[in-house]
Tab-separated table of C-alpha atoms in Angstrom:
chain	number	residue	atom	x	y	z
A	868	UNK	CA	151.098	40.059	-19.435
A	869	UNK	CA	147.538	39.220	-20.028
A	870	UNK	CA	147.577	36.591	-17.907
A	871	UNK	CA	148.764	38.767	-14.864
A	872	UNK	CA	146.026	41.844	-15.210
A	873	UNK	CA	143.333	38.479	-15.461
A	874	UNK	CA	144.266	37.399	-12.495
A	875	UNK	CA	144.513	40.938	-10.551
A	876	UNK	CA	140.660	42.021	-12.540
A	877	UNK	CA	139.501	38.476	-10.782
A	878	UNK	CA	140.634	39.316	-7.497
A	879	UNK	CA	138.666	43.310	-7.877
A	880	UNK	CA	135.735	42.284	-9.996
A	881	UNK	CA	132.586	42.471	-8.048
A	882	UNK	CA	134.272	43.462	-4.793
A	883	UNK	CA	132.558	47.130	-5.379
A	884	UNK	CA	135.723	49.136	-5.306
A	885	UNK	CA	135.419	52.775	-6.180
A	886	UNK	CA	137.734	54.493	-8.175
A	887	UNK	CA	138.258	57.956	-8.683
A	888	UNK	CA	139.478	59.616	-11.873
A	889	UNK	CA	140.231	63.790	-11.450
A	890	UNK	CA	140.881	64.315	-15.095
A	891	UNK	CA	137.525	63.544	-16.325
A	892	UNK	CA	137.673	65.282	-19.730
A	893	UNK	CA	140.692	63.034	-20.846
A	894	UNK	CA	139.813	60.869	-23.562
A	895	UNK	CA	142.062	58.017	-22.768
A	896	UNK	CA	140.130	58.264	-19.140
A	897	UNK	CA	136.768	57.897	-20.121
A	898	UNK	CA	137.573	55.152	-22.509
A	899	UNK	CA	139.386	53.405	-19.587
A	900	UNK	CA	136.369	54.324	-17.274
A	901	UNK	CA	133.868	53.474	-19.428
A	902	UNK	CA	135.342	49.891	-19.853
A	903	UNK	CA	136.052	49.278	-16.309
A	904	UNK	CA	132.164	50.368	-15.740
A	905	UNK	CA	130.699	48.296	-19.173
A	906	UNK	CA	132.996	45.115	-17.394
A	907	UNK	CA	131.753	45.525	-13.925
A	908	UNK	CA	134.886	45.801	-12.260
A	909	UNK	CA	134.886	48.513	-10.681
A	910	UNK	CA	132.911	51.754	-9.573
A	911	UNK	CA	134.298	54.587	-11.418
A	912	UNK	CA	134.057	58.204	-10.251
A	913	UNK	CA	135.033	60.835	-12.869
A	914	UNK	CA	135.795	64.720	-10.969
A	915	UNK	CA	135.038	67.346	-13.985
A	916	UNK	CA	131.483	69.647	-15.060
A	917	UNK	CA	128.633	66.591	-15.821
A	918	UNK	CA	127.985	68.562	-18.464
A	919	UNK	CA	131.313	69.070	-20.750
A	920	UNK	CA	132.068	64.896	-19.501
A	921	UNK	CA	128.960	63.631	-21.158
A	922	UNK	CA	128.936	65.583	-24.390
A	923	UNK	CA	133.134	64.568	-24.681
A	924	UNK	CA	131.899	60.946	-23.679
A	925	UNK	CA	129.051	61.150	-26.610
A	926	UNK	CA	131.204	62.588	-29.246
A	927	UNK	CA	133.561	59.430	-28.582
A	928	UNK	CA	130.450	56.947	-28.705
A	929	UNK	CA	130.717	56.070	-24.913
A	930	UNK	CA	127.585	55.870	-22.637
A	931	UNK	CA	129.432	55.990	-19.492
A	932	UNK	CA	126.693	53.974	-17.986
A	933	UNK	CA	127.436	52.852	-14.038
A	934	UNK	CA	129.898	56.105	-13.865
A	935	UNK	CA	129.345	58.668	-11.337
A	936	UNK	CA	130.953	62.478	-12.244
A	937	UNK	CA	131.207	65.052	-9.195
A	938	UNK	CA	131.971	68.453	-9.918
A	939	UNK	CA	134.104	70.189	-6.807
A	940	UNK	CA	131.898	73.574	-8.258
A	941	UNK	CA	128.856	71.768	-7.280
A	942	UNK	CA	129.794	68.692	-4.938
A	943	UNK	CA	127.025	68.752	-2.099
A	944	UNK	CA	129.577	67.544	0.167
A	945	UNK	CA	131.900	70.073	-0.271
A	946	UNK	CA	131.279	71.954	3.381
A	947	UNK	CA	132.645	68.309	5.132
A	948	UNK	CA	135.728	68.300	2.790
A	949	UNK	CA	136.692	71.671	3.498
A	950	UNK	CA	136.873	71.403	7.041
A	951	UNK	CA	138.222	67.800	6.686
A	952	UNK	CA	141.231	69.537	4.655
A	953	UNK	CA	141.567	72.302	7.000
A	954	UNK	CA	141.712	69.259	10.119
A	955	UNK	CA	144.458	67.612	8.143
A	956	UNK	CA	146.782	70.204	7.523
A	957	UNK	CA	146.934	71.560	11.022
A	958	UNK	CA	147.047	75.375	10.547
A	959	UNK	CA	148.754	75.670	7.274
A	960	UNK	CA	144.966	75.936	5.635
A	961	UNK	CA	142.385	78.264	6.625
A	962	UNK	CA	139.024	77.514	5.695
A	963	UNK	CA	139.002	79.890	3.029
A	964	UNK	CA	142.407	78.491	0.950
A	965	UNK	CA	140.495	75.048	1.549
A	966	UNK	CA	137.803	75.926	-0.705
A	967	UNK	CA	140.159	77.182	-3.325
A	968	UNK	CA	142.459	74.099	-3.007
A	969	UNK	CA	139.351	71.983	-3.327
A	970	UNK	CA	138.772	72.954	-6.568
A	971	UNK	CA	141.738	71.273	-8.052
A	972	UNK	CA	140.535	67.893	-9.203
A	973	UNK	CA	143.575	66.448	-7.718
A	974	UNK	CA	142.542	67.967	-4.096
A	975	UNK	CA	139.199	67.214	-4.491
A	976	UNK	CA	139.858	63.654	-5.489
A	977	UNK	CA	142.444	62.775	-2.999
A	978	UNK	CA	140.052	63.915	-0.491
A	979	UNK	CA	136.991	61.809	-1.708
A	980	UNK	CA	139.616	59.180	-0.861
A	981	UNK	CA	140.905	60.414	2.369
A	982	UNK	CA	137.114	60.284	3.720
A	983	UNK	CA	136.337	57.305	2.543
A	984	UNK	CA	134.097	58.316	-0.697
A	985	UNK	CA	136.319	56.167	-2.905
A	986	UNK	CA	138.789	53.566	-2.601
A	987	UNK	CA	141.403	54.671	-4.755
A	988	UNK	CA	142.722	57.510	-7.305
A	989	UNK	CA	144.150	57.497	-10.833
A	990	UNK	CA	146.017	60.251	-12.167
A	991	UNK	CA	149.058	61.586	-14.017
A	992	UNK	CA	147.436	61.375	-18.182
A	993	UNK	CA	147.246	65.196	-17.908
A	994	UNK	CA	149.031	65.827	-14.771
A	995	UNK	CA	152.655	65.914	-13.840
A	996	UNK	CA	153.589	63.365	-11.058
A	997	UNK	CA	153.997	65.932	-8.684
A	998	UNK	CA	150.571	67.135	-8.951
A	999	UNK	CA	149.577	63.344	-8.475
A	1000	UNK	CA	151.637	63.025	-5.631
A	1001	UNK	CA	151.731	66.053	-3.713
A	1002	UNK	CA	148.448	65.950	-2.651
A	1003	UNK	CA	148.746	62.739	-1.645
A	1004	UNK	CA	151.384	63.211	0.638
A	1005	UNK	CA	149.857	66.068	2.311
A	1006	UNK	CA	146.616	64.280	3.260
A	1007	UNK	CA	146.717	60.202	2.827
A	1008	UNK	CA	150.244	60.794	3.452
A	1009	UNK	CA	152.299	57.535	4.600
A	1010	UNK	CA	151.625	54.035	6.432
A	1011	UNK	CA	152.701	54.184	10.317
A	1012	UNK	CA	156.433	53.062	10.448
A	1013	UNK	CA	156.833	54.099	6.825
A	1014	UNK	CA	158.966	57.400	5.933
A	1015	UNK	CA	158.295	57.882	2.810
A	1016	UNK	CA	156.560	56.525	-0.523
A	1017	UNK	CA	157.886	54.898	-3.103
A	1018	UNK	CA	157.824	54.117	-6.832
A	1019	UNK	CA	157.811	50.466	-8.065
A	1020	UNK	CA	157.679	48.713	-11.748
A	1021	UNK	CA	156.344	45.337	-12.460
A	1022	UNK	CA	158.297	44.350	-15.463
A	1023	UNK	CA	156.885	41.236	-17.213
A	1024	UNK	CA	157.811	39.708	-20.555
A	1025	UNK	CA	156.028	36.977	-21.110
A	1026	UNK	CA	155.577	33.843	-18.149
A	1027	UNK	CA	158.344	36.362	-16.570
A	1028	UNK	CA	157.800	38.867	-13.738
A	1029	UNK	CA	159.726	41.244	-11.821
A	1030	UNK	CA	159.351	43.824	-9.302
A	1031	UNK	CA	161.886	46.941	-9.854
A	1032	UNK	CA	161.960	49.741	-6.850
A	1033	UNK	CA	162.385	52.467	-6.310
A	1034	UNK	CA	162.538	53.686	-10.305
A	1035	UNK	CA	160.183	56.752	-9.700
A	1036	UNK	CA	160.078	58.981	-6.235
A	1037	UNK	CA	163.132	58.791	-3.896
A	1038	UNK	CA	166.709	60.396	-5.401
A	1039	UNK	CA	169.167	59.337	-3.160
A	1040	UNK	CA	167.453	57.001	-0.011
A	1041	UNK	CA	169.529	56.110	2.662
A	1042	UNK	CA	170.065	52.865	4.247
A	1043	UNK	CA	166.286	52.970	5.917
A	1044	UNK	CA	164.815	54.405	3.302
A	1045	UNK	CA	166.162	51.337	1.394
A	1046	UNK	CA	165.078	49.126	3.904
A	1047	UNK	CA	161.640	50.265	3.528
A	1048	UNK	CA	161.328	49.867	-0.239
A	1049	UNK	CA	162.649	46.771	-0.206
A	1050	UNK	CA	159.924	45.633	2.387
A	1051	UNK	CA	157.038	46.957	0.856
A	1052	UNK	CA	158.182	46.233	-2.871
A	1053	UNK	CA	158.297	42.503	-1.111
A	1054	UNK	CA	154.487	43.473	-0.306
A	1055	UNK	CA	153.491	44.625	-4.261
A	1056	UNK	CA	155.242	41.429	-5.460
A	1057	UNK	CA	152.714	39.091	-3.398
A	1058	UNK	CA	149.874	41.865	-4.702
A	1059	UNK	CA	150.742	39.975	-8.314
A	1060	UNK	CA	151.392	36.182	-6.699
A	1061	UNK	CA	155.140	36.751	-7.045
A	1062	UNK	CA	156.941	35.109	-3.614
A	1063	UNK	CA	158.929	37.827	-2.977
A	1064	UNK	CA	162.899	37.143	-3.089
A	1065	UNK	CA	164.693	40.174	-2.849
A	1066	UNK	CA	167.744	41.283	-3.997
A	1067	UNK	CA	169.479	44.706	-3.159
A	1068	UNK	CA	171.861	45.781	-5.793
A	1069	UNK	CA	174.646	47.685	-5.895
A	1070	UNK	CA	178.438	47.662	-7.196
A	1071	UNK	CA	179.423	45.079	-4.656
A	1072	UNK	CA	179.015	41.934	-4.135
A	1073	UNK	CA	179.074	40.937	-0.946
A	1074	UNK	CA	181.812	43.246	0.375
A	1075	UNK	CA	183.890	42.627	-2.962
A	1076	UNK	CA	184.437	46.613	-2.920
A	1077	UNK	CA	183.933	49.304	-0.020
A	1078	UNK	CA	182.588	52.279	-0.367
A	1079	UNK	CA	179.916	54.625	1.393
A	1080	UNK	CA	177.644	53.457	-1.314
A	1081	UNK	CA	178.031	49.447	-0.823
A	1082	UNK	CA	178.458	49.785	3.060
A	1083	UNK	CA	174.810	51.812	2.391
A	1084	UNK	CA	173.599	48.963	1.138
A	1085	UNK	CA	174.823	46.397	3.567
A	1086	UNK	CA	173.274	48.838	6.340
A	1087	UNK	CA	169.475	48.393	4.661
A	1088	UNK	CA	169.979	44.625	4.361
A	1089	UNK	CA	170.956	44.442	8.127
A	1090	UNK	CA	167.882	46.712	8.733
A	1091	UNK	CA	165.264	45.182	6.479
A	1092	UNK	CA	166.245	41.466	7.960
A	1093	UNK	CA	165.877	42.881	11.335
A	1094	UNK	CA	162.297	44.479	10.356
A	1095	UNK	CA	160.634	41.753	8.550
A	1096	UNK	CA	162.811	38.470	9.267
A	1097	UNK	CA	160.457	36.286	6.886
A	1098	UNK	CA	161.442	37.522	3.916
A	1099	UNK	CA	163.999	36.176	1.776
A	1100	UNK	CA	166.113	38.942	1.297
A	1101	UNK	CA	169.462	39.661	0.978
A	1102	UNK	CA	172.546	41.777	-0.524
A	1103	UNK	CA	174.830	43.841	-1.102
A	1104	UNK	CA	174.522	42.109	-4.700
A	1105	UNK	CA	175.991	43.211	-8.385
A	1106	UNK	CA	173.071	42.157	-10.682
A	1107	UNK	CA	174.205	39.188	-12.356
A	1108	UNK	CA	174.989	37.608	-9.023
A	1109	UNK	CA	171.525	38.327	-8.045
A	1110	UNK	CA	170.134	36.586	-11.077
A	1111	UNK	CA	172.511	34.338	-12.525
A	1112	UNK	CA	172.573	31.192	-10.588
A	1113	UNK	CA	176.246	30.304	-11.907
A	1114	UNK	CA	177.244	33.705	-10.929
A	1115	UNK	CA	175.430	33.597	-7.756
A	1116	UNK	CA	176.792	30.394	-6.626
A	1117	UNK	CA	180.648	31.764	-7.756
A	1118	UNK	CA	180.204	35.151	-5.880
A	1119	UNK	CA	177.860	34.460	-2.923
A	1120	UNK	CA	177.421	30.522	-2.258
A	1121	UNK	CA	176.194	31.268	1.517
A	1122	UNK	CA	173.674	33.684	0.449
A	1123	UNK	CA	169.657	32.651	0.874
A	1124	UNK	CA	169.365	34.207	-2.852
A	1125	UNK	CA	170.711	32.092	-5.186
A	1126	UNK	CA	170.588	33.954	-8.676
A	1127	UNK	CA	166.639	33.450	-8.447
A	1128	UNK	CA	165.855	36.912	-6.724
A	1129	UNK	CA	162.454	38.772	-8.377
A	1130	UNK	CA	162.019	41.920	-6.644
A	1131	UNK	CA	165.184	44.227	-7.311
A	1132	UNK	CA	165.824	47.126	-4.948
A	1133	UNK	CA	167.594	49.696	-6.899
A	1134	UNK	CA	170.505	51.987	-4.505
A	1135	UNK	CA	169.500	55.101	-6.065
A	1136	UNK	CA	166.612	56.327	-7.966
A	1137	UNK	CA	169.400	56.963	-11.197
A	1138	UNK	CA	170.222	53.421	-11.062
A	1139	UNK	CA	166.938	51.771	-10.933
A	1140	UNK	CA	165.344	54.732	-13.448
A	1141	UNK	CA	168.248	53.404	-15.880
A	1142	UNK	CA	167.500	49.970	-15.089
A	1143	UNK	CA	163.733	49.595	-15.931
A	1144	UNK	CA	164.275	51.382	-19.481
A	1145	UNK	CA	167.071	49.231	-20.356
A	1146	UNK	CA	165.138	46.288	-19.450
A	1147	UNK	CA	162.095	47.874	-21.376
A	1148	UNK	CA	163.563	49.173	-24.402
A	1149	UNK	CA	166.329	46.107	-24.736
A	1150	UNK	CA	164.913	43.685	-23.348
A	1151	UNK	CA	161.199	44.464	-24.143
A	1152	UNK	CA	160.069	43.724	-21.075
A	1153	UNK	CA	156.560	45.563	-20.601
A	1154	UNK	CA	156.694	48.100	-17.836
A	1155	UNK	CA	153.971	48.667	-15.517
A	1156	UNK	CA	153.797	51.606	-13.468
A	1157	UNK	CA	155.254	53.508	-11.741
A	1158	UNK	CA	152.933	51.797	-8.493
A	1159	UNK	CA	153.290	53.872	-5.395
A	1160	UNK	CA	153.698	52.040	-2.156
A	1161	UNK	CA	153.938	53.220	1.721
A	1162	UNK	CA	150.840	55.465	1.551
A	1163	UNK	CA	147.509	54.581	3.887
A	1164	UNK	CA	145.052	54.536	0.671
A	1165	UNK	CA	146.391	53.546	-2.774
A	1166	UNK	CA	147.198	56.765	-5.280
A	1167	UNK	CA	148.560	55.958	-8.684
A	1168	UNK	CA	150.327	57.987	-11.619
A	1169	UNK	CA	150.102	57.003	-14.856
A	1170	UNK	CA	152.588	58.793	-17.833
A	1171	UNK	CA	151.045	61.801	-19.648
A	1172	UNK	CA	152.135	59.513	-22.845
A	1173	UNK	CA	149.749	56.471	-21.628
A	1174	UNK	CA	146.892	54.756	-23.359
A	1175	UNK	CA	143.187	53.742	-22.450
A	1176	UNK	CA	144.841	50.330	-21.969
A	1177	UNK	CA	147.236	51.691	-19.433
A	1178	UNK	CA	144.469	53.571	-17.448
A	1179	UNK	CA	142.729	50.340	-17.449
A	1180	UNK	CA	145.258	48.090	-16.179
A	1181	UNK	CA	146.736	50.882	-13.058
A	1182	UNK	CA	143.013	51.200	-12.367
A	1183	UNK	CA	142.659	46.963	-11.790
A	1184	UNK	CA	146.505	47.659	-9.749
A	1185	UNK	CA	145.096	50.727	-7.742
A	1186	UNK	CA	141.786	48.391	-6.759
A	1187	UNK	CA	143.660	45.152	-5.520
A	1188	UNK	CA	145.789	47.620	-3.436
A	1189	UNK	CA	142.770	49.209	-1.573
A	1190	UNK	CA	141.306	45.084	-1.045
């Protein structure tokens, strides 16, 4: 595991990559921040009052030297984020509600992004993912030609590394919403120097049952070939015939996967929720994430039960996504 958040701080360090941080009173934060700052890797912004964030910072023996804090009470640049909000969301903001909505860190944050001000956002320690994400949606909101974001683990246990999608956002995606997580979960994996080969898993394999769910399935494989034909990608698979080569070769000897696929495209977000805590808590694979995908400018949620450590790391993640 250490040797894959090296190589991702490499890529970042020195690149001047701002961060920003909306829960700036956290003390799992400003540990995080004050490391990434103290290491050079980054440019951390914290959003909170200057004054509470350095007397929390002092009482926990940080310096919080190379950190800038904004304060949405204070921000000088508050008059060109209001009316950028108010732009954004077409009518269902008036300037007024802007300036109230801007005082959420969240808001605020997001919007340093959306202009520009910073390169990325970290979020979720004191925040539900909702909060994270909502505001995300209404102003980075989604890549052209993507419908909607999505939630992906990198599971790693030792030399091994996997990508697991989508285990966070979408309940039940349909065949192009699979399609589309399977593409850009292909995209994370090279993020990490994994060569993407993609399996998408369901019940079936290969037509050995039919049902709405498997022919679902089938459809995004069909779609996802047809979208980005370089990618080695295929399915419908059962897991074990996406990962076991003796399997593989038994129940799909034609197929381009071979029981070697890394990036695992769950057909419902029950199934691949399940699947990354059984591979976690069994297997003791280390879980990283959950990494959105499909948005313009890189927003990440960390778990209200994360550490200074995990901060850290989806910080390094949130910076190689904005290079």
């Amino acid at each position: 595991m250490a040797d894959l958040f090296s190589t991702v701080q490499e890529k970042v360090t020195g690149r001047g990559v701002k961060i920003v941080f909306p829960e700036g009173l956290d003390e799992r934060i400003l540990t995080a921040v004050n490391n990434l700052a103290g290491n050079k890797v980054l440019k951390p912004i914290l959003v909170g009052n200057e004054e509470e964030i350095t007397a929390k910072a002092k009482g926990l023996n940080l310096t919080l030297d190379g950190v800038d804090i904004y304060d949405p009470r204070t921000y000088e640049g508050m008059e060109d984020l209001v009316q950028a909000f108010v732009e954004r969301r077409k009518g269902k903001a008036t300037e007024e509600q802007a300036r109230q909505i801007l005082l959420d860190e969240n808001y605020f944050g997001t919007m340093l992004v959306y202009k520009g001000l910073a390169d990325g956002l970290v979020s979720g320690a004191a925040h539900s993912t909702a909060d994270t994400v909502r505001p995300a949606l209404q102003i980075i909101k989604t890549k052209e030609g993507v419908k909607k974001t999505s939630g992906v683990f990198i599971m790693a246990r030792g030399d091994e590394q996997y990508v697991f999608a989508d285990c966070a956002i979408n309940i039940a995606p349909d065949s192009l919403d699979l399609a589309e997580i399977a593409i850009e979960s292909a995209n994370t994996a090279k993020m990490f120097d994994i060569e993407p080969r993609v399996a998408m898993l369901s019940f079936s394999t290969k037509g050995s049952a039919k049902s709405d769910e498997t022919e679902k399935v089938a459809d995004a494989v069909a779609i996802a070939n047809e979208k980005a034909p370089e990618l080695t990608l295929d399915g419908e698979f059962q897991f074990d015939a996406a990962f076991v080569p003796s399997v593989a070769e038994k129940k799909a000897p034609d197929s381009v996967i071979k029981g070697d696929a890394n990036v695992f495209v769950f057909p419902s977000l029950e199934a691949g929720n399940i699947g990354y805590k059984i591979a976690q808590r069994l297997g003791n694979f280390e879980a990283v994430g959950p990494i959105l995908q499909g948005l313009n400018m890189p927003v990440n949620d960390l778990s209200r039960g994360c550490n200074a450590e995990d901060v850290y790391n989806l910080a390094l993640i949130t910076a190689a996504q904005a290079l």
